[in-house]
XYZ file of C-alpha atoms in Angstrom:
171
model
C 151.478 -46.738 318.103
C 150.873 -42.927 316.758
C 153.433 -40.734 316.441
C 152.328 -37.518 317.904
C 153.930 -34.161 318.513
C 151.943 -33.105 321.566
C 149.946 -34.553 323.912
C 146.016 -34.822 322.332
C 142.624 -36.159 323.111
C 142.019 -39.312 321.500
C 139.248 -40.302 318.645
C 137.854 -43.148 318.945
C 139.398 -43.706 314.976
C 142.692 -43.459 317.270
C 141.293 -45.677 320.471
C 140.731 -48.671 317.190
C 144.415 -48.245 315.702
C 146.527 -48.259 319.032
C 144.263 -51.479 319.994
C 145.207 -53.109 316.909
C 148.676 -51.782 316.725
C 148.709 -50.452 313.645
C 150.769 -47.004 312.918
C 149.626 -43.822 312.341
C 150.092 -40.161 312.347
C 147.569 -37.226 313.420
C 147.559 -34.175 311.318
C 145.308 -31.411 313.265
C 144.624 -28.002 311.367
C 142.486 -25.048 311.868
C 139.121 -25.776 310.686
C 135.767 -24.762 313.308
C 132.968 -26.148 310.354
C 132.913 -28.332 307.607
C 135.192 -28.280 304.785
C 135.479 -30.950 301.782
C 137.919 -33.187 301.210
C 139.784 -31.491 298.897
C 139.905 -27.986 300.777
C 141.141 -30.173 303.903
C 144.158 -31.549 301.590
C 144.868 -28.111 300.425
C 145.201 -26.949 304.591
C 147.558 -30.103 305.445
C 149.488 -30.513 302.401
C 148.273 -33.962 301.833
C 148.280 -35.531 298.416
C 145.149 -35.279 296.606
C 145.544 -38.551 295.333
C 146.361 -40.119 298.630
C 143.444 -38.459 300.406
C 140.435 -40.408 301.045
C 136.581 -39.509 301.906
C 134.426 -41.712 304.084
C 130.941 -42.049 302.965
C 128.042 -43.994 304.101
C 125.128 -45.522 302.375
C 122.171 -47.688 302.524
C 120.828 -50.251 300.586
C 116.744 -49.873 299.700
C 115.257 -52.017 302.668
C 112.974 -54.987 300.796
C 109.273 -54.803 302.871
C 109.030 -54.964 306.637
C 113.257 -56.046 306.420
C 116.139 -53.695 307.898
C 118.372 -51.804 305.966
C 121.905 -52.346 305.332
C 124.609 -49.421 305.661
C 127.897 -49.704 304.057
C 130.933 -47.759 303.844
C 132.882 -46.832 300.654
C 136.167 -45.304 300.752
C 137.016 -43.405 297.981
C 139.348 -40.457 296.252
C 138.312 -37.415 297.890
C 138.551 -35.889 293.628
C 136.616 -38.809 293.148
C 132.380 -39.657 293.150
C 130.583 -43.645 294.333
C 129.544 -45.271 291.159
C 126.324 -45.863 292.743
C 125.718 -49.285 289.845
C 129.307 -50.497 290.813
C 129.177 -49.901 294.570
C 125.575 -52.064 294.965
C 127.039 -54.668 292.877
C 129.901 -55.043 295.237
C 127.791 -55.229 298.470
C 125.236 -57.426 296.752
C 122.315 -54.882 296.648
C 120.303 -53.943 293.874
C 120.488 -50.160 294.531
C 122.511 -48.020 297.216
C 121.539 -44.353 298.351
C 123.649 -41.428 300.641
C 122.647 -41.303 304.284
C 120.989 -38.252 304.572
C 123.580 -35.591 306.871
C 121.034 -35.593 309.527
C 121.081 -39.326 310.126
C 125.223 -39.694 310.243
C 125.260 -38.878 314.062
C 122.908 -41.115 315.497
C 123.931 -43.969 313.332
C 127.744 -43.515 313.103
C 128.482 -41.139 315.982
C 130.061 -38.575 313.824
C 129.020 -34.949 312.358
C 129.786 -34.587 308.404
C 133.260 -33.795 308.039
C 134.691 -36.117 310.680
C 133.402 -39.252 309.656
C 136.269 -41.858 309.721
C 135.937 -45.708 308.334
C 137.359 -46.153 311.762
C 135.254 -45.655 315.292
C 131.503 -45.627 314.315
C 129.296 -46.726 316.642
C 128.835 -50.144 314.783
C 131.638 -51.337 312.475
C 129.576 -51.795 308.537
C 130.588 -53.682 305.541
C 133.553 -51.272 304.236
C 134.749 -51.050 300.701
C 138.058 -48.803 300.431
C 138.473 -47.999 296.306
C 141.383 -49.876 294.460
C 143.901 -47.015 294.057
C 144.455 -46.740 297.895
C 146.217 -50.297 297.695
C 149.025 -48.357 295.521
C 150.234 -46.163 298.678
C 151.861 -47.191 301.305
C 149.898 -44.538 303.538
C 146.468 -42.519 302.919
C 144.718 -39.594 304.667
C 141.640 -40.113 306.079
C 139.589 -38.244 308.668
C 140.703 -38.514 312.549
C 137.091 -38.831 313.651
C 136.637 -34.969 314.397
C 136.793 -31.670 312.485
C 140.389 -30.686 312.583
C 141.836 -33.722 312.336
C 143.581 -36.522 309.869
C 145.171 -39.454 309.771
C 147.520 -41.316 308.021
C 147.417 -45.360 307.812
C 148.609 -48.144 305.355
C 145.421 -49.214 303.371
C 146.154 -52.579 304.150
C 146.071 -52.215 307.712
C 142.859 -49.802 307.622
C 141.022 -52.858 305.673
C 142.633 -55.625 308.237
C 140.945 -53.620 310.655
C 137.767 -52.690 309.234
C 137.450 -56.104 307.788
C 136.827 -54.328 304.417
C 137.646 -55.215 301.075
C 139.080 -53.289 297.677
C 137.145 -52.806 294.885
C 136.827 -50.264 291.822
C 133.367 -48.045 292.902
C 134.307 -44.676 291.303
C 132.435 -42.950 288.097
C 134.734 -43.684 284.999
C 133.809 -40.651 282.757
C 133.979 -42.096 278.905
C 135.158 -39.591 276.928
């Protein structure tokens, strides 16, 4: 279902899209470490607005109970209101996985992680304003590499939902 230029190795972000069927395009650029979000638009040309950060929390475990990780999709210009974000997932509080803890639990390094391919699928939230595109970037599931997919196909697939958990500065 992608449209590629050349032949490439395949993310496991990739492996869930052709399964489903759903369309999308790879964008690879030249990138050996990190880079944020909005440095990564700058190298592809991608819209700001149409580019997308995965992040991954956890809400506070209650005594001798697991903990719950969730994934919010938001505005790569854009931070988690943290008050908004619990409220959606039904916990009283949310907090960052620490970077050290995103590879064993979710099978990728910061800077690659993709709403798409971890090793367990979470509760996913993609923020309202992606619903407005008809495509968004989002990481390919390694350093180096993008995607583009139709929101609504990303949350048919992640079995997510949209809701409004960014910071609203009052001014």
């Amino acid at each position: 279902m992608a449209k590629h230029k050349d032949k490439e190795v395949k993310t496991n972000a990739m492996r869930i899209l052709d399964k489903n069927k759903i369309f999308y395009e790879t964008i690879n650029y030249e990138c050996d470490e990190f880079i944020d979000g909005l440095h990564t638009a700058e190298k592809t040309g991608a819209p700001v607005e149409q580019s997308f950060k995965t992040l991954v929390m956890s809400g506070k475990a209650a005594a001798g109970g697991n903990r719950q990780y969730y994934v919010f999709v938001v505005p790569i210009a854009e931070e988690v209101d943290l008050k908004a974000a619990a409220k959606c997932v039904g916990e009283k509080s949310l907090e960052m996985l620490h970077v050290k803890d995103l590879p064993p639990l979710t099978g990728y390094v910061r800077g690659c992680c993709s709403p798409l391919g971890m090793k367990k699928q979470f509760p996913t939230v993609v923020h309202e304003s992606a619903a407005s595109f008809d495509k968004i970037y989002i990481s390919g599931g390694r350093i180096g590499t993008s995607i583009t997919v139709n929101p609504d196909a990303l949350l048919k697939v992640t079995r997510g939902q949209y809701a409004d958990i960014i910071q609203h500065n009052e001014r």
